[in-house]
C-alpha cells in the first residue's frame, strides 16, 4: 500500500511537468471542436502530382510543426545543459539551407546521392557553427544568449554571401518527396522525419548517459565536474546536437519550399523554439528537462497558429493573440500560482476531511 | 560587485585607486570608439571631419540610446527585456494615429507614449517579479503582443500630419561654432534634433539614479547576488519590478523620440532594436549575469555600433551584409574581452598584470608580488 502510494506520488511528480502543455493542447482541441465541429475532419484528396494525400487542419498542424518540433528537441538539450537559449537557430538554419541549395545547384543533376552529400555537408557546416556557439559558452563561460547574439546578428548575412543574394530555386521530385509527400503514402514526409528524430533521441537517452549527464551539468556544474563529468564537453555536445537539428530543419524547409530566401527562411523560429521549451514545462535556467514536453509545446504553438488562421486572423495580427495565450499558459505554470493552488487544495481537503470522519 | 571601489589588499599602500574591471571595460569601449573615430577622420576625412557626422549619429540613434539605458537597468538587476523594440514601434504607430485624429495634440501623444510604456512595464514587471515567471518568456510575449498590436492599430504605413508636431519634428538645435562652411560660402551650423537632448537627459538622469540613489544601489545589489541582497533587507521583488517599470517607461519615451526623428509609422519600424540595444549594453560593459554595468558605457556602446556602420559605408562596402558581419565581428571581440576580464576577476589578474608592467617599466619596487 505504502509502496503504491510512493509510486503514485513519484508518477505525479514525473508527469506534473507535462500537465500544463497537455491541458493547453486539450483546451485548444476542445475550443476548436466547439467552434467548428468539422475542424479536425480529415479528407483524402488528390494533389497536383496525382498522389492520394490526407488533408485537413490536423494534418497541417502535424506537418507545419515539424521544423519547430525538431528545433525544440535540440533547444531543450541546450537549455538543460547551459541554462540559456540559443537565439541563432533561425540564422544558422538559413546558413544550412543555403549550403544545401549551393551543393544541389552545383551538381549536374539532383540524385539521391547528391542530396545525401548536400545534407552531410550541411550537417557538418551546422555542427561547426554549433561548435562555435558551444565554444563561447562552454570554454569562455559566456551567457548562451549573448554568445549566440553574434550569429543572430551576422548569420543571415553569411547565408546571403553563400548564394550571392539571389533566392535560388531547386526543384526535383526527390525534394518534393522530402518536403511534401512520398508517392503512395498519404501522410506528409516531415511528420516521419520528426518521428525518426524523436526515436533517435529516445534511443540515445535510453542507451547512453547523455540525458543524465546533461541534467547533472545543468543543475550544478561544479558538482558534476567533481563527480567526473566533463561539463565543458557536455555543453559543447549539446550545441553540436542542436546544430544537427538545425541542419535537418533547414533542409526540410528548403525541400518544402523548393527555394531559399536567406531573409525569411525560418525567421523568428528561435523565439518559437524557446517558447516550446518553456511551454513544455522545462526550466529555462537549466537542469531537469523533458523532451516530450518541448515537442508537445511545439505542436501546441502550431495548433494555436492554425486555430487563429482558421478564425480569419491576419498573419501579422496573430502574434498579439499568441502573446495573450502564452501569458495565460506561463501564469498557470508559474511557481507562485502553483503554490497558491496547492495551498487552496490543502485547505479544501482539510475542511472536508473532518466532515468525512464524522459521517 | 556591489561597490566599484574595492581595493585589493596588495595595493592598499597606493594613493591612487586602481582601475576596477568594470571601469576597465568601459575605458576600453571609450578608447575603441575614439580610436575608430580618429582613424575614420584620418583615412576617409570628408564627412568625418565635420562635427555634423557625429551629430547625425546621435540624431539617428537617439531612440536606441534611450532603450539601451532601459535595458542596462534591467540587465544590471539581472533580468532581460526583449520587448523594448516592439514597444517602441507600437508607440510610434499609436502616437501617429492619435496625432492624425481629430483631437490629436502633441501633449496627449506624449502622454499616450508614456502610458503605453508604463502599461507594458507594469504588467511585465508584475509577472516577472511577483509571479516569478522567466523574464525572457514574459518579454518575448510582450514583443509578440506589441508587434501584433501595431497592425491592429493600423495596417497601413502612416505619416504624421499634425502641424504642432511637425514643428517639433523639424525643430533643430543649432550650434554655429560646430558648423562648417559649404562650398558656396554659407555657414551651415551643426544641427541636433530634440530627441538627442531627451536621450542625453535620460542618460544623465539614469546615471545619477544608478549611482547615488537607494534604488540604483539596490539594483546592483540584486543583480550581483539575489540571496545576499535579500539578507541585507533589500526588497528584491520590488527592485526587480521597478527595473522593468523604468525600462517600460523608457521604451515609451524612446518611441516618441523615434517618431520625432522619422515622423512616419510602419510595421517594420525599430526592427531588431532590442538586439541592437542588448549588443550596445554588452559593448558598453554591462554583464547579462547582472550586477555590473554603467549607462555611460552603454552610450558609448551605441555610438561604437553606429560608427562601425558609418565606417563600413564610408569604405565603400555598400552591400548590406558587410554591416552585420562587421557588427558581429565587433561583438565577438567585446564578448571575448569580457570573458577574459571576468575569468581574471577575483584573482586580481589584470590588476597584478598591469601593476607588474608598470613597475617593471618604471623601476619602482614591486609591491604587487606576493
XYZ file of C-alpha atoms in Angstrom:
729
model
C 0.000 0.000 0.000
C 2.658 2.456 1.065
C 4.789 1.488 -1.871
C 1.904 2.060 -4.235
C 1.355 5.495 -2.746
C 5.016 6.356 -3.113
C 4.938 5.142 -6.677
C 1.845 7.216 -7.364
C 3.416 10.323 -5.919
C 6.572 9.724 -7.956
C 4.448 9.341 -11.049
C 2.682 12.559 -10.194
C 5.981 14.401 -9.903
C 7.178 12.832 -13.099
C 4.168 13.890 -15.092
C 3.070 17.105 -13.401
C 5.536 18.898 -15.667
C 3.587 17.762 -18.703
C 0.301 18.863 -17.151
C 0.299 22.442 -18.453
C 1.220 21.665 -22.087
C -1.235 18.758 -22.216
C -4.008 20.883 -20.699
C -3.184 23.624 -23.206
C -3.387 21.358 -26.208
C -6.556 19.656 -24.938
C -8.139 23.057 -24.307
C -7.253 24.102 -27.854
C -8.778 20.932 -29.279
C -11.973 21.344 -27.247
C -12.204 25.015 -28.180
C -11.874 24.156 -31.850
C -14.412 21.349 -31.653
C -16.951 23.686 -30.037
C -16.227 26.455 -32.516
C -16.331 24.230 -35.566
C -17.127 20.506 -35.137
C -15.608 19.726 -38.517
C -12.273 21.383 -37.610
C -10.383 18.135 -37.278
C -12.022 16.306 -40.160
C -9.527 14.698 -42.485
C -10.210 14.028 -46.117
C -8.372 12.100 -48.781
C -7.726 14.226 -51.851
C -5.544 14.067 -54.927
C -2.775 16.647 -55.082
C -1.064 18.198 -58.121
C 1.289 15.273 -58.532
C -1.570 12.827 -58.627
C -0.907 11.309 -55.209
C -3.661 10.441 -52.815
C -2.931 12.603 -49.777
C -4.636 13.363 -46.496
C -5.631 16.971 -45.961
C -7.206 18.776 -43.055
C -6.290 21.008 -40.165
C -4.929 18.152 -38.084
C -2.536 17.143 -40.851
C -1.450 20.723 -41.418
C -0.732 21.125 -37.695
C 1.322 17.912 -37.631
C 3.097 18.851 -40.832
C 3.645 22.532 -40.107
C 5.162 21.980 -36.668
C 7.848 19.604 -37.967
C 10.737 22.071 -38.136
C 9.717 23.651 -34.845
C 9.484 20.274 -33.097
C 12.940 19.234 -34.300
C 14.469 22.550 -33.218
C 12.662 22.363 -29.872
C 14.278 18.966 -29.219
C 17.769 20.383 -29.712
C 16.894 23.553 -27.834
C 15.744 21.514 -24.832
C 19.152 19.894 -24.594
C 20.968 23.240 -24.889
C 18.668 24.820 -22.308
C 19.165 21.963 -19.876
C 22.948 21.831 -20.241
C 23.822 25.514 -20.382
C 20.943 27.202 -18.605
C 20.450 29.540 -21.542
C 18.994 29.570 -25.004
C 20.410 29.651 -28.484
C 18.843 32.580 -30.339
C 20.811 31.940 -33.518
C 18.951 28.836 -34.710
C 16.976 30.723 -37.369
C 20.123 32.353 -38.751
C 22.096 29.104 -38.638
C 19.219 27.333 -40.395
C 19.458 29.971 -43.132
C 23.179 29.176 -43.500
C 22.499 25.433 -43.501
C 19.748 25.793 -46.091
C 21.989 27.975 -48.272
C 24.770 25.397 -48.155
C 22.282 22.660 -49.049
C 20.984 24.653 -52.009
C 24.516 25.567 -53.093
C 25.585 21.912 -53.199
C 22.431 20.863 -55.054
C 22.775 23.621 -57.633
C 26.440 22.889 -58.229
C 25.752 19.262 -59.056
C 24.750 18.390 -62.601
C 21.569 16.575 -61.674
C 19.790 16.037 -58.399
C 20.048 12.393 -57.471
C 19.631 10.725 -54.071
C 23.419 10.688 -53.787
C 23.775 14.463 -54.271
C 21.011 15.062 -51.756
C 22.813 12.887 -49.229
C 26.101 14.684 -49.957
C 24.340 18.041 -49.650
C 22.754 17.006 -46.394
C 26.046 15.767 -44.958
C 27.857 18.982 -45.945
C 25.013 20.986 -44.453
C 25.158 18.993 -41.193
C 28.937 19.486 -40.999
C 28.597 23.234 -41.515
C 25.841 23.455 -38.893
C 27.909 21.456 -36.431
C 30.798 23.873 -36.985
C 28.560 26.841 -36.252
C 27.061 24.995 -33.284
C 30.568 24.295 -32.035
C 31.402 27.991 -32.397
C 28.481 28.878 -30.119
C 29.328 25.972 -27.857
C 32.960 27.018 -27.533
C 31.963 30.519 -26.496
C 29.542 29.125 -23.924
C 31.456 26.126 -22.606
C 35.052 27.295 -22.717
C 34.756 31.067 -22.411
C 31.811 30.875 -19.998
C 29.737 33.426 -21.888
C 25.989 33.517 -21.358
C 24.395 31.494 -24.185
C 22.078 34.290 -25.239
C 24.956 36.729 -25.587
C 27.222 34.210 -27.298
C 24.570 33.333 -29.872
C 23.745 37.012 -30.393
C 26.843 37.110 -32.625
C 25.471 34.591 -35.116
C 21.988 36.048 -34.712
C 23.413 39.365 -35.932
C 25.517 38.120 -38.824
C 24.206 34.618 -39.624
C 21.747 35.678 -42.291
C 24.401 37.853 -43.883
C 26.678 34.822 -44.148
C 23.790 32.957 -45.780
C 23.398 35.868 -48.202
C 27.083 35.636 -49.038
C 26.920 31.882 -49.781
C 24.349 32.235 -52.530
C 25.104 35.773 -53.615
C 21.910 37.470 -52.616
C 19.507 35.852 -55.034
C 16.760 33.473 -53.970
C 17.891 30.398 -55.880
C 15.390 27.655 -56.547
C 15.941 23.934 -56.634
C 13.355 21.533 -57.927
C 13.382 17.811 -58.038
C 10.920 15.027 -57.441
C 13.100 13.755 -54.593
C 12.992 17.125 -52.808
C 9.222 17.172 -53.236
C 9.139 13.746 -51.635
C 11.174 15.000 -48.658
C 9.281 18.246 -48.159
C 5.882 17.002 -49.273
C 4.574 13.533 -49.889
C 6.230 10.288 -50.946
C 4.102 8.817 -53.757
C 1.790 6.215 -52.321
C 1.992 7.425 -48.708
C -0.787 9.832 -47.777
C 0.977 11.339 -44.730
C 3.472 14.214 -45.257
C 7.104 13.102 -45.013
C 8.240 15.757 -42.443
C 5.979 14.044 -39.898
C 8.013 10.859 -40.340
C 11.251 12.818 -40.012
C 10.066 14.206 -36.665
C 9.187 10.685 -35.508
C 12.602 9.479 -36.648
C 14.347 12.270 -34.715
C 12.273 11.526 -31.621
C 13.136 7.831 -31.852
C 16.840 8.612 -32.278
C 16.795 10.859 -29.208
C 14.854 8.238 -27.235
C 17.403 5.561 -28.173
C 20.315 7.856 -27.282
C 18.777 8.673 -23.925
C 17.990 5.016 -23.265
C 21.410 3.624 -24.036
C 23.776 6.454 -23.099
C 24.267 8.717 -20.115
C 23.693 11.859 -22.166
C 20.383 12.845 -20.578
C 21.631 12.097 -17.064
C 24.924 13.936 -17.528
C 23.208 16.909 -19.176
C 20.851 17.293 -16.233
C 23.734 16.957 -13.795
C 25.677 19.712 -15.562
C 22.587 21.905 -15.763
C 21.709 21.521 -12.089
C 25.185 22.085 -10.676
C 28.147 22.371 -12.937
C 30.705 22.282 -10.125
C 29.222 19.182 -8.543
C 29.015 17.468 -11.925
C 32.647 18.256 -12.591
C 33.707 16.949 -9.184
C 31.849 13.753 -9.968
C 33.953 13.245 -13.040
C 31.609 14.593 -15.699
C 33.334 16.681 -18.344
C 30.913 19.601 -18.193
C 32.663 21.544 -20.958
C 32.269 18.652 -23.354
C 28.618 18.076 -22.390
C 27.757 21.705 -23.102
C 29.679 21.669 -26.368
C 27.932 18.442 -27.338
C 24.508 19.973 -26.631
C 25.259 22.857 -29.004
C 26.576 20.474 -31.661
C 23.459 18.306 -31.410
C 21.362 21.443 -31.780
C 23.470 22.145 -34.884
C 22.379 18.814 -36.373
C 18.736 19.602 -35.540
C 19.125 22.997 -37.222
C 20.529 21.350 -40.358
C 17.621 18.901 -40.501
C 15.074 21.681 -40.001
C 16.755 23.859 -42.633
C 16.806 21.026 -45.180
C 13.135 20.218 -44.556
C 12.168 23.845 -45.076
C 14.237 24.135 -48.271
C 12.731 20.907 -49.634
C 9.262 22.110 -48.733
C 9.612 25.488 -50.464
C 11.968 24.478 -53.269
C 13.893 27.743 -52.836
C 15.842 29.618 -50.230
C 15.319 33.189 -49.155
C 18.009 33.956 -46.619
C 15.973 36.771 -45.032
C 12.734 34.933 -44.412
C 13.597 31.242 -44.061
C 12.648 30.125 -40.540
C 12.568 33.776 -39.418
C 11.869 34.222 -35.693
C 11.672 30.465 -35.225
C 14.206 30.774 -32.409
C 11.589 32.562 -30.337
C 9.010 29.868 -31.040
C 11.507 27.128 -30.220
C 12.355 28.722 -26.868
C 8.655 29.151 -26.255
C 8.053 25.467 -26.997
C 10.689 24.565 -24.416
C 9.064 26.860 -21.847
C 5.514 25.690 -22.538
C 6.795 22.138 -22.156
C 7.411 22.967 -18.514
C 11.204 22.939 -18.744
C 13.106 25.372 -16.559
C 14.802 27.928 -18.774
C 17.718 28.188 -16.354
C 18.808 24.642 -16.891
C 18.703 21.361 -15.078
C 15.962 18.794 -15.387
C 14.275 18.529 -18.724
C 11.672 16.546 -20.531
C 11.973 16.494 -24.273
C 8.436 15.190 -24.781
C 7.181 18.373 -23.112
C 9.010 20.534 -25.635
C 7.604 18.524 -28.544
C 4.087 18.888 -27.158
C 4.855 22.597 -26.722
C 5.842 22.850 -30.394
C 2.593 21.238 -31.514
C 0.647 23.471 -29.123
C 2.155 26.560 -30.760
C 1.367 25.272 -34.239
C -2.173 24.288 -33.207
C -2.664 27.786 -31.832
C -1.405 29.338 -35.058
C -3.631 27.112 -37.192
C -6.630 27.880 -34.983
C -6.043 31.613 -35.311
C -5.677 31.327 -39.093
C -8.929 29.375 -39.176
C -10.542 32.245 -37.246
C -9.516 34.588 -40.084
C -6.903 36.464 -38.045
C -4.341 38.042 -40.360
C -0.788 36.748 -40.172
C 0.640 39.948 -38.693
C -2.027 40.211 -36.004
C -1.554 36.596 -34.937
C 1.365 37.494 -32.692
C -0.799 39.617 -30.394
C -3.250 36.789 -29.705
C -0.414 34.301 -29.409
C 1.162 36.533 -26.753
C -2.038 36.515 -24.689
C -2.236 32.717 -24.778
C 1.458 32.443 -23.857
C 0.965 34.719 -20.870
C -2.031 32.700 -19.693
C -0.026 29.470 -20.027
C 3.032 30.743 -18.172
C 0.911 32.298 -15.434
C -0.780 28.919 -14.873
C 2.619 27.235 -14.867
C 4.333 29.805 -12.636
C 5.627 28.544 -9.266
C 3.722 31.180 -7.287
C 0.377 30.294 -8.837
C 1.123 26.566 -8.469
C 1.886 27.045 -4.774
C -1.269 29.060 -4.266
C -3.297 26.340 -5.974
C -1.672 23.686 -3.790
C -2.475 25.695 -0.628
C -6.051 26.154 -1.753
C -6.372 22.433 -2.411
C -4.886 21.620 1.002
C -7.328 23.977 2.724
C -10.280 22.448 0.900
C -9.115 18.940 1.828
C -8.707 19.942 5.485
C -12.158 21.436 5.515
C -13.805 18.379 4.044
C -11.789 15.762 5.949
C -13.455 16.143 9.418
C -16.863 16.053 7.791
C -15.991 12.751 6.218
C -14.819 11.399 9.606
C -17.970 12.398 11.390
C -20.287 10.829 8.873
C 30.262 43.564 -7.425
C 28.215 45.860 -5.280
C 30.669 48.656 -4.969
C 33.186 49.516 -7.579
C 35.690 50.715 -5.078
C 37.124 47.512 -3.694
C 40.803 47.949 -3.218
C 42.756 44.712 -3.307
C 44.965 44.159 -0.324
C 48.165 44.192 -2.313
C 47.521 47.716 -3.470
C 46.361 49.336 -0.244
C 49.576 51.263 0.028
C 48.920 53.211 -3.143
C 47.174 56.550 -3.058
C 45.562 56.301 -6.456
C 42.773 53.817 -6.838
C 43.470 51.170 -9.454
C 41.101 50.594 -12.349
C 38.422 48.097 -11.481
C 37.404 45.580 -14.095
C 34.113 47.374 -14.693
C 35.852 50.626 -15.342
C 38.370 48.790 -17.453
C 35.611 47.516 -19.750
C 34.143 50.986 -20.119
C 37.548 52.524 -20.679
C 38.292 50.030 -23.438
C 34.959 50.800 -25.125
C 35.526 54.547 -24.982
C 39.115 54.158 -26.242
C 37.982 51.974 -29.142
C 35.292 54.486 -30.072
C 37.774 57.350 -30.036
C 40.405 55.367 -31.942
C 37.879 54.342 -34.577
C 36.612 57.881 -34.979
C 40.116 59.319 -35.274
C 41.017 56.554 -37.720
C 37.946 57.356 -39.786
C 38.913 61.066 -39.740
C 42.434 60.291 -40.896
C 41.578 57.714 -43.563
C 38.309 58.916 -45.020
C 38.349 62.544 -43.922
C 35.486 64.346 -45.610
C 32.310 63.910 -43.640
C 34.064 62.517 -40.599
C 35.966 65.787 -40.128
C 32.701 67.662 -39.647
C 31.011 67.539 -36.245
C 27.755 67.089 -38.146
C 28.722 63.432 -38.748
C 28.752 62.850 -35.007
C 25.518 64.810 -34.645
C 23.894 62.654 -37.320
C 24.917 59.526 -35.456
C 23.210 60.992 -32.404
C 20.148 62.025 -34.414
C 19.542 58.587 -35.893
C 20.365 56.662 -32.723
C 18.692 58.813 -30.064
C 15.905 56.282 -29.600
C 18.419 53.431 -29.366
C 20.316 55.272 -26.631
C 17.132 55.528 -24.583
C 16.109 51.873 -24.846
C 19.684 50.785 -24.253
C 19.616 52.737 -20.984
C 16.431 50.905 -20.049
C 17.999 47.576 -20.915
C 21.101 48.418 -18.910
C 18.931 48.983 -15.842
C 17.161 45.669 -16.345
C 20.378 43.809 -17.093
C 22.165 45.262 -14.070
C 19.294 43.926 -11.966
C 19.887 40.515 -13.506
C 16.988 40.398 -15.953
C 16.449 40.756 -19.659
C 13.830 42.659 -21.646
C 13.454 41.888 -25.343
C 10.153 43.711 -25.750
C 11.693 47.200 -25.950
C 11.886 47.303 -29.756
C 8.291 46.169 -30.127
C 7.047 48.726 -27.593
C 8.961 51.482 -29.408
C 7.339 50.559 -32.710
C 3.894 50.274 -31.125
C 4.247 53.708 -29.507
C 5.270 55.222 -32.864
C 2.200 53.812 -34.587
C -0.255 54.666 -31.795
C 1.058 58.224 -31.497
C 0.688 58.814 -35.233
C -2.874 57.528 -35.204
C -3.541 59.805 -32.237
C -1.828 62.820 -33.869
C -3.683 62.385 -37.137
C -7.009 62.088 -35.321
C -9.362 64.996 -34.773
C -8.332 65.602 -31.172
C -4.665 64.988 -31.764
C -2.164 67.094 -29.903
C 1.490 66.763 -29.023
C 0.846 66.687 -25.296
C -1.706 63.896 -25.495
C 0.549 61.853 -27.741
C 3.388 62.228 -25.235
C 1.024 61.065 -22.518
C -0.079 58.174 -24.727
C 3.547 57.168 -25.308
C 4.298 57.243 -21.586
C 1.059 55.399 -20.854
C 1.806 52.543 -23.248
C 5.323 52.197 -21.861
C 4.038 52.324 -18.295
C 1.392 49.706 -19.061
C 3.888 47.266 -20.538
C 6.315 47.926 -17.689
C 3.655 47.337 -15.026
C 2.376 44.073 -16.483
C 5.786 42.645 -17.356
C 7.304 43.745 -14.061
C 4.468 42.214 -12.072
C 4.613 38.913 -13.953
C 8.388 38.657 -13.621
C 8.933 39.957 -10.104
C 5.871 38.784 -8.227
C 4.763 35.704 -10.198
C 8.375 34.619 -10.752
C 7.979 33.820 -14.439
C 11.065 33.696 -16.647
C 11.845 37.249 -17.851
C 12.769 36.011 -21.303
C 9.353 34.419 -21.885
C 7.349 37.306 -20.442
C 9.152 39.925 -22.500
C 9.034 37.643 -25.550
C 5.265 37.622 -25.144
C 5.464 41.408 -24.730
C 7.364 41.621 -28.016
C 4.850 39.418 -29.818
C 1.958 41.376 -28.354
C 3.342 44.784 -29.275
C 4.311 43.709 -32.778
C 0.901 42.161 -33.332
C -0.842 45.245 -31.929
C 0.944 47.504 -34.443
C -1.032 46.079 -37.349
C -4.217 46.067 -35.295
C -3.714 49.786 -34.580
C -3.053 50.483 -38.241
C -2.162 48.098 -41.012
C -1.036 50.840 -43.411
C 2.114 52.934 -43.125
C 1.209 56.404 -41.833
C 2.829 59.821 -41.797
C 2.218 62.364 -39.062
C 0.386 65.446 -40.320
C -0.245 67.382 -37.124
C 1.138 70.915 -37.564
C 2.336 71.360 -33.980
C 4.078 68.001 -34.113
C 5.737 68.775 -37.447
C 7.103 71.978 -35.936
C 8.562 69.930 -33.107
C 9.915 67.362 -35.546
C 11.631 69.958 -37.705
C 12.993 71.938 -34.784
C 16.780 71.785 -34.652
C 19.182 72.958 -32.042
C 21.776 74.867 -33.996
C 25.317 75.055 -32.790
C 27.047 77.624 -35.059
C 30.608 77.147 -33.840
C 30.481 73.449 -34.659
C 29.230 74.006 -38.172
C 31.137 74.021 -41.419
C 31.312 76.270 -44.440
C 29.612 74.915 -47.508
C 31.106 75.254 -50.988
C 29.064 78.353 -51.732
C 30.386 80.100 -48.663
C 27.336 79.735 -46.433
C 27.951 78.688 -42.887
C 25.897 75.593 -42.095
C 25.586 75.227 -38.333
C 25.680 71.891 -36.551
C 22.163 70.584 -36.105
C 20.870 68.433 -33.299
C 17.327 67.138 -33.015
C 15.123 67.484 -29.948
C 15.307 63.718 -29.443
C 19.041 63.871 -28.801
C 18.517 66.299 -25.933
C 15.921 63.963 -24.450
C 18.259 60.987 -24.913
C 21.190 62.728 -23.248
C 18.940 63.853 -20.409
C 17.835 60.247 -19.952
C 21.467 59.126 -19.821
C 22.310 61.731 -17.179
C 19.225 61.006 -15.072
C 19.752 57.244 -15.228
C 23.436 57.693 -14.420
C 22.574 59.755 -11.315
C 19.850 57.284 -10.374
C 22.145 54.277 -10.690
C 24.996 55.886 -8.817
C 23.577 57.916 -5.998
C 20.053 56.791 -5.195
C 18.970 53.929 -2.987
C 17.104 52.283 -5.854
C 20.179 52.399 -8.056
C 22.403 50.764 -5.471
C 19.676 48.184 -4.793
C 19.638 47.307 -8.500
C 23.347 46.474 -8.394
C 22.925 44.512 -5.179
C 20.008 42.453 -6.520
C 21.782 41.761 -9.789
C 25.057 40.891 -8.111
C 23.652 38.391 -5.672
C 19.949 37.969 -5.114
C 20.324 35.940 -1.940
C 22.641 38.315 -0.152
C 20.548 41.292 -1.278
C 17.550 39.612 0.325
C 19.524 39.030 3.528
C 20.602 42.665 3.571
C 16.934 43.555 3.791
C 16.520 44.810 0.268
C 13.061 44.363 -1.177
C 14.268 42.214 -4.066
C 10.894 41.782 -5.746
C 10.082 45.481 -5.678
C 13.512 46.365 -7.031
C 13.068 43.922 -9.899
C 9.569 45.213 -10.549
C 10.810 48.811 -10.656
C 13.601 47.915 -13.080
C 11.079 46.605 -15.607
C 8.770 49.530 -14.916
C 11.516 52.055 -15.661
C 12.522 50.095 -18.756
C 8.920 50.164 -19.975
C 8.608 53.920 -19.476
C 11.928 54.485 -21.240
C 10.677 52.370 -24.154
C 7.657 54.660 -24.346
C 9.884 57.749 -24.402
C 12.064 56.057 -26.998
C 9.012 55.514 -29.206
C 8.188 59.226 -29.097
C 11.799 60.146 -29.861
C 11.774 57.733 -32.791
C 8.647 59.478 -34.011
C 10.236 62.927 -33.794
C 13.095 61.603 -35.914
C 11.174 59.692 -38.581
C 7.716 61.230 -38.477
C 6.309 58.089 -40.060
C 4.899 54.859 -38.728
C 5.412 51.490 -40.308
C 5.036 47.910 -39.114
C 8.768 47.335 -39.616
C 9.870 50.314 -37.501
C 12.584 49.625 -34.942
C 13.037 46.035 -36.135
C 15.731 44.215 -34.167
C 16.134 47.297 -31.963
C 16.070 45.065 -28.883
C 19.036 43.066 -30.126
C 20.937 46.240 -31.048
C 20.198 47.577 -27.586
C 21.422 44.389 -25.937
C 24.548 44.470 -28.106
C 25.155 48.127 -27.173
C 24.818 47.365 -23.487
C 27.254 44.468 -23.777
C 29.781 46.513 -25.719
C 29.402 49.161 -23.030
C 30.458 46.690 -20.377
C 27.132 45.521 -18.921
C 27.054 41.866 -17.973
C 23.935 39.823 -18.649
C 24.606 37.964 -15.411
C 23.773 41.164 -13.552
C 25.436 43.438 -11.075
C 27.852 45.135 -13.447
C 27.132 47.960 -15.845
C 27.078 51.661 -16.413
C 24.924 53.810 -18.689
C 27.905 55.886 -19.815
C 29.374 52.687 -21.209
C 26.040 51.937 -22.857
C 26.010 55.358 -24.516
C 29.429 54.644 -25.986
C 28.255 51.147 -26.928
C 25.523 52.674 -29.102
C 27.979 55.151 -30.601
C 30.537 52.410 -31.305
C 27.950 50.287 -33.125
C 26.900 53.339 -35.134
C 30.441 54.349 -36.042
C 31.163 50.813 -37.270
C 28.227 51.110 -39.640
C 29.319 54.570 -40.769
C 32.858 53.359 -41.421
C 31.649 50.313 -43.354
C 29.537 52.609 -45.524
C 32.363 55.127 -45.967
C 34.797 52.437 -47.042
C 32.589 51.636 -49.996
C 31.255 48.274 -48.827
C 27.676 49.078 -49.659
C 26.399 45.509 -49.595
C 24.114 45.318 -46.570
C 25.711 42.120 -45.330
C 29.028 43.829 -44.593
C 27.446 45.883 -41.841
C 26.078 42.949 -39.934
C 29.202 40.861 -40.435
C 31.415 43.633 -39.058
C 28.959 44.213 -36.229
C 29.101 40.505 -35.451
C 32.894 40.514 -35.501
C 32.980 43.563 -33.227
C 30.514 41.898 -30.882
C 32.634 38.731 -30.713
C 35.666 40.825 -29.845
C 33.915 42.603 -26.973
C 32.287 39.431 -25.696
C 35.594 37.554 -25.646
C 37.232 40.529 -23.971
C 34.587 40.492 -21.249
C 35.019 36.790 -20.793
C 38.762 37.186 -20.315
C 38.267 40.068 -17.887
C 35.699 38.075 -15.941
C 37.880 34.989 -15.825
C 40.564 37.098 -14.194
C 38.194 38.821 -11.822
C 38.801 37.984 -8.209
C 42.222 36.606 -8.997
C 43.413 40.160 -9.362
C 44.770 39.009 -12.689
C 44.512 42.229 -14.585
C 45.433 44.439 -11.704
C 48.534 42.483 -10.865
C 49.356 42.171 -14.535
C 49.155 45.914 -15.087
C 50.950 46.518 -11.875
C 53.828 44.309 -12.879
C 54.048 46.022 -16.231
C 54.041 49.471 -14.700
C 56.592 48.593 -12.111
C 58.947 46.700 -14.325
C 58.832 49.642 -16.720
C 59.153 52.332 -14.083
C 61.688 50.553 -11.943
C 59.617 51.044 -8.767
C 59.641 48.433 -6.015
C 57.201 45.701 -6.953
C 54.614 45.753 -4.191
C 52.174 43.600 -6.109
C 54.185 40.421 -5.968
C 53.179 38.250 -3.072
